Coordinates of C-alpha atoms in Angstrom, one line a residue:
I1440 CA 7.5 21.4 24.0
P1441 CA 3.5 20.7 22.2
L1442 CA 4.3 19.8 18.7
Q1443 CA 3.2 21.8 15.9
V1444 CA 0.6 21.9 13.4
V1445 CA 0.6 23.6 9.8
T1446 CA -1.4 24.3 7.3
V1447 CA 0.3 23.4 3.4
P1448 CA -1.2 25.3 0.7
T1449 CA -1.9 22.7 -1.7
A1450 CA -3.0 22.5 -5.4
P1451 CA -5.5 19.6 -6.4
Y1452 CA -5.3 17.1 -8.9
P1453 CA -7.8 15.5 -11.2
D1454 CA -7.1 11.9 -11.3
Q1455 CA -7.6 10.6 -7.3
R1456 CA -10.9 8.4 -7.9
P1457 CA -11.0 5.3 -6.1
G1458 CA -11.4 2.6 -7.6
T1459 CA -13.1 0.0 -6.4
D1460 CA -9.8 -1.0 -4.5
G1461 CA -9.3 2.3 -3.4
L1462 CA -6.7 4.5 -5.2
R1463 CA -3.7 2.7 -7.1
K1464 CA -0.5 4.4 -9.3
S1465 CA 2.8 3.6 -9.4
V1466 CA 5.2 4.3 -7.0
C1467 CA 7.0 7.2 -9.2
V1468 CA 3.4 8.8 -9.0
F1469 CA 3.1 9.3 -5.0
Q1470 CA 7.3 9.8 -5.1
S1471 CA 7.5 13.0 -8.1
R1472 CA 3.6 14.6 -7.6
R1473 CA 4.0 17.1 -5.2
N1474 CA 2.0 16.7 -2.4
Y1475 CA -0.2 13.5 -4.2
L1476 CA -0.1 11.4 -1.4
H1477 CA -0.9 14.6 1.1
N1478 CA -3.7 15.4 -0.7
F1479 CA -5.8 12.2 -0.8
V1480 CA -4.6 11.5 2.7
Q1481 CA -5.9 15.2 3.4
S1482 CA -9.6 13.9 0.9
I1483 CA -9.8 10.8 3.3
L1484 CA -9.9 12.3 6.3
S1485 CA -12.5 15.7 5.5
S1486 CA -14.9 13.3 4.2
I1487 CA -15.2 11.7 8.0
D1488 CA -17.7 14.5 9.5
L1489 CA -15.9 16.4 12.4
R1490 CA -17.7 15.3 15.0
D1491 CA -17.1 12.1 14.3
R1492 CA -13.1 12.3 13.6
Q1493 CA -12.2 14.4 16.9
G1494 CA -10.7 12.2 18.8
S1495 CA -11.6 9.2 17.6
T1496 CA -9.4 5.7 16.8
V1497 CA -8.2 4.7 13.2
V1498 CA -6.3 1.4 12.0
V1499 CA -3.5 1.8 9.9
G1500 CA -1.4 -0.9 7.9
G1501 CA 0.2 -2.2 5.1
D1502 CA 1.3 -5.3 3.1
G1503 CA 5.4 -3.7 3.2
R1504 CA 5.9 -2.9 -0.2
F1505 CA 8.3 -0.3 -1.4
F1506 CA 6.9 3.5 0.6
N1507 CA 4.7 1.6 3.0
Q1508 CA 6.7 3.6 5.1
T1509 CA 7.0 6.6 4.0
A1510 CA 3.5 6.5 3.8
I1511 CA 3.1 5.7 6.9
E1512 CA 4.7 8.8 8.6
V1513 CA 2.4 11.3 6.6
I1514 CA -0.7 9.7 7.5
V1515 CA 0.7 9.6 11.3
Q1516 CA 1.6 13.5 11.2
M1517 CA -1.5 14.0 9.1
A1518 CA -3.9 12.4 11.7
A1519 CA -2.7 13.8 14.6
A1520 CA -3.5 17.6 13.1
N1521 CA -6.8 16.3 11.8
G1522 CA -7.6 15.3 15.2
V1523 CA -7.7 12.0 14.8
G1524 CA -7.3 10.8 18.7
R1525 CA -5.3 7.4 18.6
L1526 CA -4.0 4.9 15.8
I1527 CA -3.3 1.9 15.7
I1528 CA -0.4 0.5 13.7
G1529 CA 0.7 -3.1 12.9
H1530 CA 4.6 -3.7 14.2
H1531 CA 6.6 -2.3 11.4
G1532 CA 3.5 -0.4 9.6
I1533 CA 2.7 -4.1 8.1
M1534 CA -1.0 -5.7 8.9
S1535 CA -3.1 -8.0 6.5
T1536 CA -5.6 -6.5 4.7
P1537 CA -7.8 -8.7 6.4
A1538 CA -6.3 -8.4 9.7
I1539 CA -6.7 -4.6 9.2
S1540 CA -10.5 -5.3 8.6
C1541 CA -10.7 -7.4 12.5
V1542 CA -8.6 -5.3 14.1
I1543 CA -11.2 -1.8 13.0
R1544 CA -14.0 -4.0 14.4
K1545 CA -12.4 -5.4 17.8
Y1546 CA -11.3 -2.4 18.5
K1547 CA -14.5 -0.3 17.4
A1548 CA -12.3 2.1 15.2
I1549 CA -13.6 4.9 13.4
G1550 CA -12.3 3.2 9.9
G1551 CA -8.9 2.1 8.5
I1552 CA -6.2 3.9 6.1
V1553 CA -5.0 0.3 4.0
L1554 CA -1.4 0.5 1.9
T1555 CA -1.3 -1.8 -0.7
A1556 CA -1.9 -2.2 -4.6
S1557 CA -3.2 -5.9 -3.7
H1558 CA -1.3 -8.4 -6.1
N1559 CA 0.3 -5.7 -8.5
P1560 CA 4.7 -5.7 -8.6
G1561 CA 6.0 -3.9 -5.7
G1562 CA 9.5 -2.1 -5.4
P1563 CA 10.4 1.2 -6.2
H1564 CA 9.3 0.7 -10.3
G1565 CA 6.1 -1.4 -9.2
D1566 CA 2.6 -0.2 -7.5
F1567 CA 1.4 1.5 -4.8
G1568 CA -1.9 2.1 -3.1
I1569 CA -4.5 3.5 -1.0
K1570 CA -7.8 3.2 0.0
F1571 CA -10.2 3.7 3.3
N1572 CA -12.0 1.2 5.3
T1573 CA -15.0 2.2 7.3
A1574 CA -16.1 1.2 10.7
N1575 CA -17.9 -2.2 9.6
G1576 CA -13.9 -3.3 8.5
G1577 CA -15.0 -2.9 5.0
P1578 CA -14.0 -0.9 1.4
A1579 CA -15.3 2.4 1.4
K1580 CA -19.1 2.6 -0.3
E1581 CA -19.4 4.3 -3.5
A1582 CA -20.8 6.8 -1.7
V1583 CA -17.7 7.3 0.4
S1584 CA -15.7 7.1 -2.3
S1585 CA -17.4 9.8 -4.6
K1586 CA -17.1 11.9 -1.4
I1587 CA -13.1 11.6 -1.0
F1588 CA -12.3 11.9 -5.1
L1589 CA -15.0 15.1 -4.7
I1590 CA -13.0 16.7 -1.9
S1591 CA -9.6 15.4 -3.6
R1592 CA -11.2 18.2 -7.0
T1593 CA -11.0 20.9 -5.1
I1594 CA -8.5 20.3 -1.8
E1595 CA -6.8 23.2 -0.9
E1596 CA -4.6 22.6 2.4
F1597 CA -4.0 20.3 4.1
A1598 CA -3.1 20.2 8.0
I1599 CA 0.5 18.3 9.2
C1600 CA 2.4 17.9 12.5
P1601 CA 5.7 17.5 10.6
G1602 CA 7.6 17.5 13.8
L1603 CA 6.1 14.0 14.8
K1604 CA 8.2 11.3 14.4
V1605 CA 6.9 7.2 15.6
D1606 CA 8.6 4.7 16.1
L1607 CA 6.9 1.5 13.9
T1608 CA 9.9 -1.0 15.5
T1609 CA 8.6 -1.2 19.1
L1610 CA 5.4 -2.6 20.5
G1611 CA 3.1 -0.3 22.6
R1612 CA 2.1 3.2 23.1
Q1613 CA 3.6 6.2 21.9
T1614 CA 1.4 9.6 23.7
F1615 CA 2.6 12.8 21.9
D1616 CA 1.4 16.8 23.2
L1617 CA 0.3 19.0 20.2
E1618 CA -0.5 22.1 20.1
N1619 CA -3.7 23.5 20.2
K1620 CA -5.1 19.8 21.8
F1621 CA -7.2 19.0 24.7
K1622 CA -5.5 15.1 25.5
P1623 CA -3.1 13.5 23.8
F1624 CA -2.4 12.3 20.7
T1625 CA -1.7 7.8 20.7
V1626 CA -0.1 5.9 18.9
E1627 CA -0.2 2.2 19.5
I1628 CA 2.0 -0.4 18.0
V1629 CA 0.6 -3.8 18.3
D1630 CA 0.9 -7.8 16.9
S1631 CA -1.7 -8.1 14.3
V1632 CA -1.0 -11.7 13.9
E1633 CA -2.5 -12.2 17.3
S1634 CA -5.2 -10.6 17.4
Y1635 CA -6.4 -12.3 13.8
A1636 CA -5.5 -16.0 14.9
N1637 CA -7.5 -15.6 17.9
L1638 CA -10.8 -14.5 15.6
L1639 CA -9.4 -17.9 14.1
R1640 CA -9.8 -19.9 16.5
N1641 CA -12.9 -19.0 17.3
I1642 CA -14.3 -20.0 14.2
F1643 CA -12.5 -23.1 13.1
D1644 CA -11.6 -26.5 14.9
F1645 CA -7.9 -26.2 15.6
A1646 CA -7.2 -29.5 17.3
A1647 CA -9.0 -31.3 14.0
L1648 CA -6.6 -29.4 12.2
K1649 CA -3.2 -29.8 13.9
E1650 CA -4.5 -33.5 13.8
L1651 CA -5.0 -33.6 9.7
L1652 CA -1.7 -31.5 9.5
S1653 CA 0.7 -33.5 12.2
G1654 CA -0.9 -36.4 13.6
D1655 CA -0.2 -39.8 12.9
H1656 CA -2.1 -40.0 9.8
R1657 CA -1.4 -36.3 8.3
I1658 CA -1.1 -34.4 4.9
K1659 CA 1.8 -33.1 4.1
I1660 CA 0.8 -29.2 2.2
R1661 CA 2.5 -26.8 0.9
L1662 CA 2.3 -22.4 1.2
D1663 CA 3.8 -20.0 -1.0
A1664 CA 3.0 -15.9 0.7
M1665 CA 5.0 -15.0 -2.3
H1666 CA 6.8 -12.3 0.0
G1667 CA 3.7 -10.6 1.2
V1668 CA 2.2 -9.9 4.7
A1669 CA 1.0 -13.0 4.9
G1670 CA 4.5 -14.3 6.1
P1671 CA 4.3 -14.3 9.4
Y1672 CA 0.5 -15.2 9.6
V1673 CA 1.4 -18.3 8.1
R1674 CA 4.5 -19.1 10.4
K1675 CA 2.2 -18.5 13.4
I1676 CA -1.1 -20.0 12.5
L1677 CA -0.2 -23.2 10.3
C1678 CA 3.2 -23.9 11.8
E1679 CA 4.0 -23.2 14.7
E1680 CA -0.1 -24.0 16.6
L1681 CA -1.2 -26.4 13.9
G1682 CA 2.3 -28.2 13.7
C1683 CA 3.2 -27.8 10.1
P1684 CA 6.9 -28.3 9.3
A1685 CA 9.2 -24.8 9.1
N1686 CA 9.8 -25.8 5.7
S1687 CA 5.9 -26.1 4.4
A1688 CA 5.8 -22.1 4.2
I1689 CA 8.1 -20.6 1.9
N1690 CA 8.9 -17.3 0.6
C1691 CA 7.0 -15.7 3.6
V1692 CA 9.6 -13.1 5.0
P1693 CA 7.7 -10.1 3.7
M1694 CA 9.8 -7.7 0.8
D1695 CA 9.0 -4.7 -0.2
D1696 CA 9.7 -5.6 -3.5
F1697 CA 8.0 -9.3 -3.1
G1698 CA 11.8 -10.6 -3.6
G1699 CA 11.7 -9.4 -7.5
Q1700 CA 8.6 -11.4 -7.8
H1701 CA 5.0 -10.6 -9.2
P1702 CA 2.9 -11.5 -5.5
D1703 CA -0.2 -12.6 -7.8
P1704 CA -1.6 -16.3 -6.6
H1705 CA -2.4 -17.4 -10.0
P1706 CA 0.1 -20.4 -11.5
T1707 CA 1.5 -18.4 -14.2
Y1708 CA 3.4 -16.2 -11.5
A1709 CA 3.1 -18.5 -8.2
T1710 CA 5.5 -20.5 -10.1
D1711 CA 7.9 -21.6 -6.7
L1712 CA 4.7 -23.5 -5.7
T1713 CA 3.1 -24.5 -8.8
D1714 CA 7.0 -26.2 -9.5
S1715 CA 7.0 -28.0 -5.8
M1716 CA 3.3 -29.9 -6.3
R1717 CA 4.0 -31.5 -9.6
D1718 CA 5.8 -34.8 -8.4
G1719 CA 3.7 -35.3 -6.4
Q1720 CA 4.9 -35.7 -3.2
Y1721 CA 2.2 -32.6 -1.2
D1722 CA -1.0 -33.1 -0.7
F1723 CA -3.0 -29.7 -0.7
G1724 CA -1.0 -26.5 -1.8
A1725 CA -1.8 -22.6 -1.7
A1726 CA -0.8 -19.4 -2.5
F1727 CA -1.0 -15.6 -1.2
D1728 CA -1.1 -12.1 -2.4
A1729 CA 0.7 -9.3 -1.6
D1730 CA -1.8 -8.1 1.5
G1731 CA -2.9 -11.5 2.2
D1732 CA -6.2 -11.2 1.0
R1733 CA -6.6 -13.4 -1.9
N1734 CA -5.6 -17.0 -2.3
M1735 CA -4.7 -20.3 -4.9
I1736 CA -5.8 -23.5 -4.0
L1737 CA -4.1 -26.7 -5.6
G1738 CA -4.4 -30.2 -4.8
K1739 CA -1.9 -33.2 -5.6
H1740 CA 0.1 -32.6 -9.0
G1741 CA -0.4 -29.4 -9.0
F1742 CA -4.6 -29.5 -9.4
F1743 CA -6.0 -26.4 -10.2
V1744 CA -8.6 -25.7 -8.4
T1745 CA -10.1 -22.0 -10.1
P1746 CA -11.5 -20.0 -7.3
S1747 CA -14.9 -20.4 -8.8
D1748 CA -15.1 -23.9 -7.8
S1749 CA -13.2 -23.3 -5.1
V1750 CA -16.6 -21.2 -3.2
A1751 CA -18.7 -23.2 -4.5
V1752 CA -16.7 -26.3 -2.9
I1753 CA -16.8 -24.8 0.4
A1754 CA -20.8 -24.0 0.2
N1755 CA -21.9 -27.5 -0.7
N1756 CA -19.1 -28.4 2.4
I1757 CA -20.1 -25.3 4.4
F1758 CA -21.2 -27.5 7.9
C1759 CA -17.4 -28.3 8.1
I1760 CA -17.2 -25.5 9.4
P1761 CA -17.8 -25.2 13.2
Y1762 CA -18.1 -20.9 13.5
F1763 CA -21.2 -22.2 10.4
Q1764 CA -22.6 -24.7 12.1
H1765 CA -22.9 -22.9 15.1
T1766 CA -24.4 -19.4 13.5
G1767 CA -26.8 -21.1 10.7
V1768 CA -26.1 -19.5 6.7
R1769 CA -27.8 -16.8 6.2
G1770 CA -27.1 -16.2 2.1
F1771 CA -24.7 -17.4 -0.6
A1772 CA -23.0 -14.4 -2.7
R1773 CA -20.4 -14.0 -5.9
S1774 CA -19.9 -11.3 -7.9
M1775 CA -21.4 -11.4 -11.5
P1776 CA -18.3 -12.2 -13.4
T1777 CA -18.0 -15.1 -11.0
S1778 CA -18.8 -18.3 -12.4
A1779 CA -22.8 -19.7 -11.7
A1780 CA -21.2 -23.2 -9.7
L1781 CA -22.2 -21.6 -6.4
D1782 CA -25.6 -20.9 -7.6
R1783 CA -26.0 -24.4 -8.1
V1784 CA -24.9 -25.3 -4.8
A1785 CA -27.6 -22.7 -3.8
K1786 CA -30.6 -23.8 -5.7
A1787 CA -30.0 -27.5 -3.9
T1788 CA -30.0 -26.4 -0.5
K1789 CA -32.2 -23.4 -0.4
I1790 CA -30.2 -21.1 0.1
E1791 CA -30.3 -17.4 -1.0
L1792 CA -27.7 -16.2 -3.7
Y1793 CA -26.6 -13.0 -4.4
E1794 CA -25.1 -11.9 -7.6
T1795 CA -23.6 -8.7 -7.0
P1796 CA -21.1 -6.2 -8.7
T1797 CA -17.5 -6.3 -8.6
G1798 CA -16.2 -5.0 -4.8
W1799 CA -16.3 -6.2 -1.8
K1800 CA -18.1 -3.3 -0.7
F1801 CA -21.1 -5.1 -2.1
F1802 CA -20.8 -8.4 -0.2
G1803 CA -19.9 -6.2 3.3
N1804 CA -23.3 -4.8 2.9
L1805 CA -25.1 -7.9 3.0
M1806 CA -23.1 -8.9 6.1
D1807 CA -24.0 -6.0 7.5
A1808 CA -27.6 -6.4 7.0
G1809 CA -27.6 -10.6 8.4
M1810 CA -28.0 -11.3 4.7
L1811 CA -25.0 -13.0 3.8
S1812 CA -22.7 -16.0 5.1
L1813 CA -20.1 -16.8 2.7
C1814 CA -19.2 -15.4 -0.9
G1815 CA -16.6 -15.2 -3.6
E1816 CA -15.3 -13.7 -7.0
E1817 CA -13.4 -15.4 -9.9
S1818 CA -9.8 -13.0 -9.2
F1819 CA -9.3 -15.4 -6.2
G1820 CA -11.0 -13.9 -3.0
T1821 CA -12.9 -16.0 -0.6
G1822 CA -14.7 -14.9 2.4
G1823 CA -16.9 -15.5 5.3
D1824 CA -18.9 -12.8 7.8
H1825 CA -16.8 -13.1 9.9
I1826 CA -14.5 -10.0 8.8
R1827 CA -15.9 -7.7 6.0
E1828 CA -12.7 -7.7 3.4
K1829 CA -12.3 -11.3 1.5
D1830 CA -9.4 -13.3 3.6
G1831 CA -6.8 -16.1 1.7
L1832 CA -6.0 -17.7 4.9
W1833 CA -9.3 -18.2 6.1
A1834 CA -10.3 -19.4 2.6
V1835 CA -7.4 -22.1 3.1
L1836 CA -8.0 -23.0 6.7
A1837 CA -12.3 -23.6 5.2
W1838 CA -10.2 -26.0 2.9
L1839 CA -8.1 -27.9 5.8
S1840 CA -11.5 -28.5 6.8
I1841 CA -13.3 -29.9 4.2
L1842 CA -10.7 -32.5 3.9
A1843 CA -10.0 -33.1 7.6
S1844 CA -14.0 -33.9 7.8
R1845 CA -14.1 -35.6 4.3
R1846 CA -10.2 -37.2 4.0
Q1847 CA -10.5 -37.2 0.7
S1848 CA -7.9 -35.8 -1.8
V1849 CA -8.9 -32.0 -3.1
E1850 CA -8.7 -33.8 -6.6
D1851 CA -11.6 -36.1 -5.6
I1852 CA -13.4 -33.7 -3.6
V1853 CA -13.8 -31.1 -6.8
K1854 CA -14.6 -34.1 -9.0
D1855 CA -17.6 -35.4 -6.7
H1856 CA -18.5 -32.0 -7.2
W1857 CA -18.6 -31.7 -10.7
L1858 CA -20.9 -34.8 -10.9
K1859 CA -22.8 -33.5 -8.5
Y1860 CA -23.8 -30.3 -10.0
G1861 CA -21.6 -30.2 -13.5
R1862 CA -19.0 -28.2 -14.4
N1863 CA -18.2 -24.6 -15.2
Y1864 CA -15.6 -24.3 -17.5
F1865 CA -14.0 -20.6 -16.9
T1866 CA -11.8 -18.0 -18.4
R1867 CA -10.6 -14.7 -18.9
Y1868 CA -8.8 -12.3 -20.5
D1869 CA -7.6 -8.8 -20.2
Y1870 CA -6.1 -6.3 -22.4
E1871 CA -4.7 -3.8 -20.3
D1872 CA -3.2 -0.1 -20.8
V1873 CA -6.0 0.2 -23.4
D1874 CA -6.8 3.9 -23.7
I1875 CA -9.8 5.1 -22.3
D1876 CA -11.8 6.4 -25.0
A1877 CA -11.1 3.3 -27.2
A1878 CA -12.9 1.3 -24.8
C1879 CA -15.5 2.8 -23.8
E1880 CA -16.1 3.3 -28.1
M1881 CA -16.0 -0.7 -27.5
M1882 CA -18.1 -1.3 -25.0
E1883 CA -20.9 1.2 -26.6
D1884 CA -21.1 -0.3 -29.5
L1885 CA -20.7 -3.4 -28.1
E1886 CA -24.0 -3.1 -25.8
M1887 CA -25.7 -1.7 -29.3
M1888 CA -25.0 -4.4 -30.7
I1889 CA -26.6 -6.8 -28.0
A1890 CA -29.8 -4.5 -27.2
D1891 CA -30.9 -5.2 -30.3
K1892 CA -33.9 -7.4 -30.0
S1893 CA -33.0 -9.2 -32.9
F1894 CA -30.0 -11.0 -30.7
V1895 CA -31.8 -12.6 -28.6
R1896 CA -32.1 -15.7 -29.5
Q1897 CA -29.5 -15.7 -32.1
R1898 CA -27.9 -19.3 -32.1
F1899 CA -24.1 -19.5 -32.6
A1900 CA -22.6 -23.4 -33.4
V1901 CA -19.2 -24.6 -31.7
E1902 CA -18.1 -27.9 -32.7
D1903 CA -21.1 -30.0 -32.3
K1904 CA -22.9 -27.6 -29.4
I1905 CA -25.4 -25.2 -30.3
Y1906 CA -25.3 -21.9 -27.8
Q1907 CA -28.6 -19.6 -28.0
V1908 CA -28.7 -16.7 -26.8
E1909 CA -31.9 -15.9 -23.7
K1910 CA -30.5 -12.6 -22.6
A1911 CA -28.4 -9.4 -23.2
D1912 CA -28.2 -7.1 -21.1
N1913 CA -25.8 -4.5 -19.4
F1914 CA -25.8 -5.3 -15.6
E1915 CA -27.6 -3.5 -13.7
Y1916 CA -27.3 -4.2 -9.2
T1917 CA -30.6 -2.8 -6.4
D1918 CA -29.1 -3.9 -3.5
P1919 CA -31.5 -5.5 -1.3
A1920 CA -30.2 -4.6 1.4
D1921 CA -30.6 -0.5 1.4
S1922 CA -32.3 -0.5 -2.3
T1923 CA -29.3 1.8 -3.9
I1924 CA -29.1 0.8 -7.6
S1925 CA -25.5 0.3 -9.2
R1926 CA -25.6 0.4 -12.9
N1927 CA -23.5 0.0 -16.3
Q1928 CA -21.2 -3.1 -14.2
G1929 CA -20.2 -5.3 -17.4
L1930 CA -22.4 -6.6 -20.3
R1931 CA -23.9 -10.1 -20.0
I1932 CA -24.4 -12.7 -22.7
I1933 CA -26.3 -15.5 -21.2
F1934 CA -27.3 -18.6 -23.2
S1935 CA -30.2 -21.1 -22.5
D1936 CA -28.2 -23.3 -21.0
G1937 CA -26.3 -21.2 -18.5
S1938 CA -23.4 -20.0 -19.8
R1939 CA -21.9 -16.7 -20.2
I1940 CA -19.7 -14.5 -22.3
I1941 CA -18.8 -11.2 -19.7
Y1942 CA -17.6 -7.6 -20.9
R1943 CA -16.4 -5.3 -18.5
L1944 CA -13.9 -2.3 -17.4
S1945 CA -12.4 -2.7 -14.5
G1946 CA -11.6 -0.8 -12.2
T1947 CA -8.5 -2.0 -10.7
G1948 CA -6.0 -1.1 -12.5
R1949 CA -3.1 2.0 -12.1
S1950 CA -3.3 3.3 -15.3
G1951 CA -5.4 3.3 -18.9
A1952 CA -8.3 0.9 -18.8
T1953 CA -8.3 -2.7 -18.5
V1954 CA -11.2 -4.6 -20.9
R1955 CA -11.7 -8.2 -19.3
I1956 CA -13.7 -10.8 -21.2
Y1957 CA -15.0 -13.8 -19.0
I1958 CA -15.9 -16.8 -20.7
D1959 CA -18.5 -19.5 -18.3
S1960 CA -19.2 -22.4 -19.8
Y1961 CA -21.7 -24.9 -18.3
E1962 CA -21.2 -29.0 -18.8
K1963 CA -24.0 -30.7 -17.0
E1964 CA -22.7 -33.8 -17.9
L1965 CA -18.5 -35.1 -16.8
I1966 CA -17.5 -38.7 -18.3
F1967 CA -14.1 -39.7 -17.7
E1968 CA -13.0 -42.0 -20.1
D1969 CA -9.2 -42.4 -19.6
T1970 CA -6.2 -40.6 -17.4
Q1971 CA -5.7 -38.4 -20.5
E1972 CA -9.7 -37.1 -20.8
S1973 CA -9.3 -37.2 -16.3
E1974 CA -6.3 -34.4 -16.7
K1975 CA -7.9 -32.6 -19.4
V1976 CA -11.5 -32.6 -17.1
A1977 CA -9.1 -30.8 -13.8
Y1978 CA -6.8 -28.8 -15.5
G1979 CA -9.8 -26.6 -17.2
F1980 CA -9.4 -27.6 -21.6
S1981 CA -12.7 -27.9 -22.7
H1982 CA -12.2 -29.7 -26.6
K1983 CA -15.8 -30.0 -26.1
T1984 CA -16.7 -26.7 -26.1
G1985 CA -14.3 -25.4 -27.9
L1986 CA -13.5 -22.5 -25.0
P1987 CA -9.7 -20.7 -25.9
Q1988 CA -7.4 -21.9 -23.5
A1989 CA -4.6 -20.9 -22.0
P1990 CA -1.0 -20.4 -23.7
T1991 CA 0.3 -23.5 -21.0
A1992 CA -0.3 -26.8 -21.3
Y1993 CA -0.5 -27.3 -17.2
F1994 CA -3.5 -24.8 -16.4
S1995 CA -5.9 -22.7 -17.9
A1996 CA -8.1 -20.9 -15.2
K1997 CA -7.3 -17.4 -16.2
E1998 CA -5.3 -16.0 -18.9
I1999 CA -3.7 -12.7 -18.9
T2000 CA -3.2 -10.7 -22.1
R2001 CA -1.2 -7.6 -22.7
C2002 CA -2.3 -5.8 -25.8
T2003 CA -4.0 -3.3 -27.2
L2004 CA -7.3 -3.0 -29.5
P2005 CA -7.5 -2.5 -32.8

């Protein structure tokens, strides 16, 4: 008997504006507000022109957090009722964000629905998120997100096929007949690990990596999936295929609460990894966030590589990766708050550098136009033009390719980079759950202050160093690919030596406002006087500049401070 499609009346919610990475709220919001998820899913589907939607293919997957499977069941029922012809879903509903981008592009899908709140906590008391990726495999552009939001503000009904039940545990194809539909609705449950692994095989020299990780002169590595979606990918690619011992990978079983951890690849949270790296038994370490798109890189004894330095080092050694030997390098890019370390590599190599607003969609637009090959952001995201999302495992294999080629330690490679280009000391402060009105008022007052003509050329003394303001503005970006303009992207204070202070309101929080302050201080000359001084430089301390230091004595790239602005 064909399954019935029904139309259900609903009422709109005013708070479903997608942020930088989609709609993120606490799980209780999705569970307690009637039709909250249904409204947003219908808004996504209605944002796609009916002619494009009919019979189309859509990819669905998530990081396995609590509420993931419940949401997938709703998405399947609503996609069928709204004319989608085929859904491709990860086994057990799990698929990393990089793999979703890969699968969208591989199967020429019209887009994908990604279920993740990234590095935010999971479990019944944690966060849940949903975002829409378009046909290029990347996050929806602002115009699409705005259309979704506008639909959500006026929605009156949604279509659903409540009797449709899909089995996420069995690989293969399932078909369903729906009333008033000429063709069956198809769901394919796929092994996304293999599709993604095959993509990486065409980018990196797996033979060289296998020799590095399991040959006679192998290095020892430690990888922490933090009980997120990256675990199966790490085991398949690094352990089974490249020969790492099974105990090299920890926390690789995905859990809906991430084992009670905060799945953020950051020294504050990835303590299982940082603790195991300190005694020097491992040469290389890496951690991944819940959905597998972010990464943290560590060297022996826990030598921490800031994300800003990481993308700069990869850029400086980019031809260690066979993919770029074949394609060439079209351009580099970083988000505006990210340190200017990448800029110095671009200048030296005469490769175009793009400074974009925060959000991977801006990188994707440049990649689609053939203008960009490598990009990164200070929030632990790095990637290439092989997909349209940041990619944690890709970044790890990029670093391992550099180690295989140069046969130096992580610490020596980074210190050589600093000696050649100078060092950008970088730190970030987050003020979370701030009253939105108070945050906006603060930003407006600050903008008025820096916009005053007398502010430029002011000099500020920090110990024995003088910082002179060269430029101050509210960052505005004109996309060189399509000339779209993005305004009010953050307040910049730029000093004559290239150092910067950035103030920005973030769009990834689940409630209230998040004010971020970024400090990027450049030192051209570095002197390693003794072991103690060397360690200070390695772990990000800067007694020369007097920059704020993180609260722990071991790492200092980023500090998360929860407080309320006065």
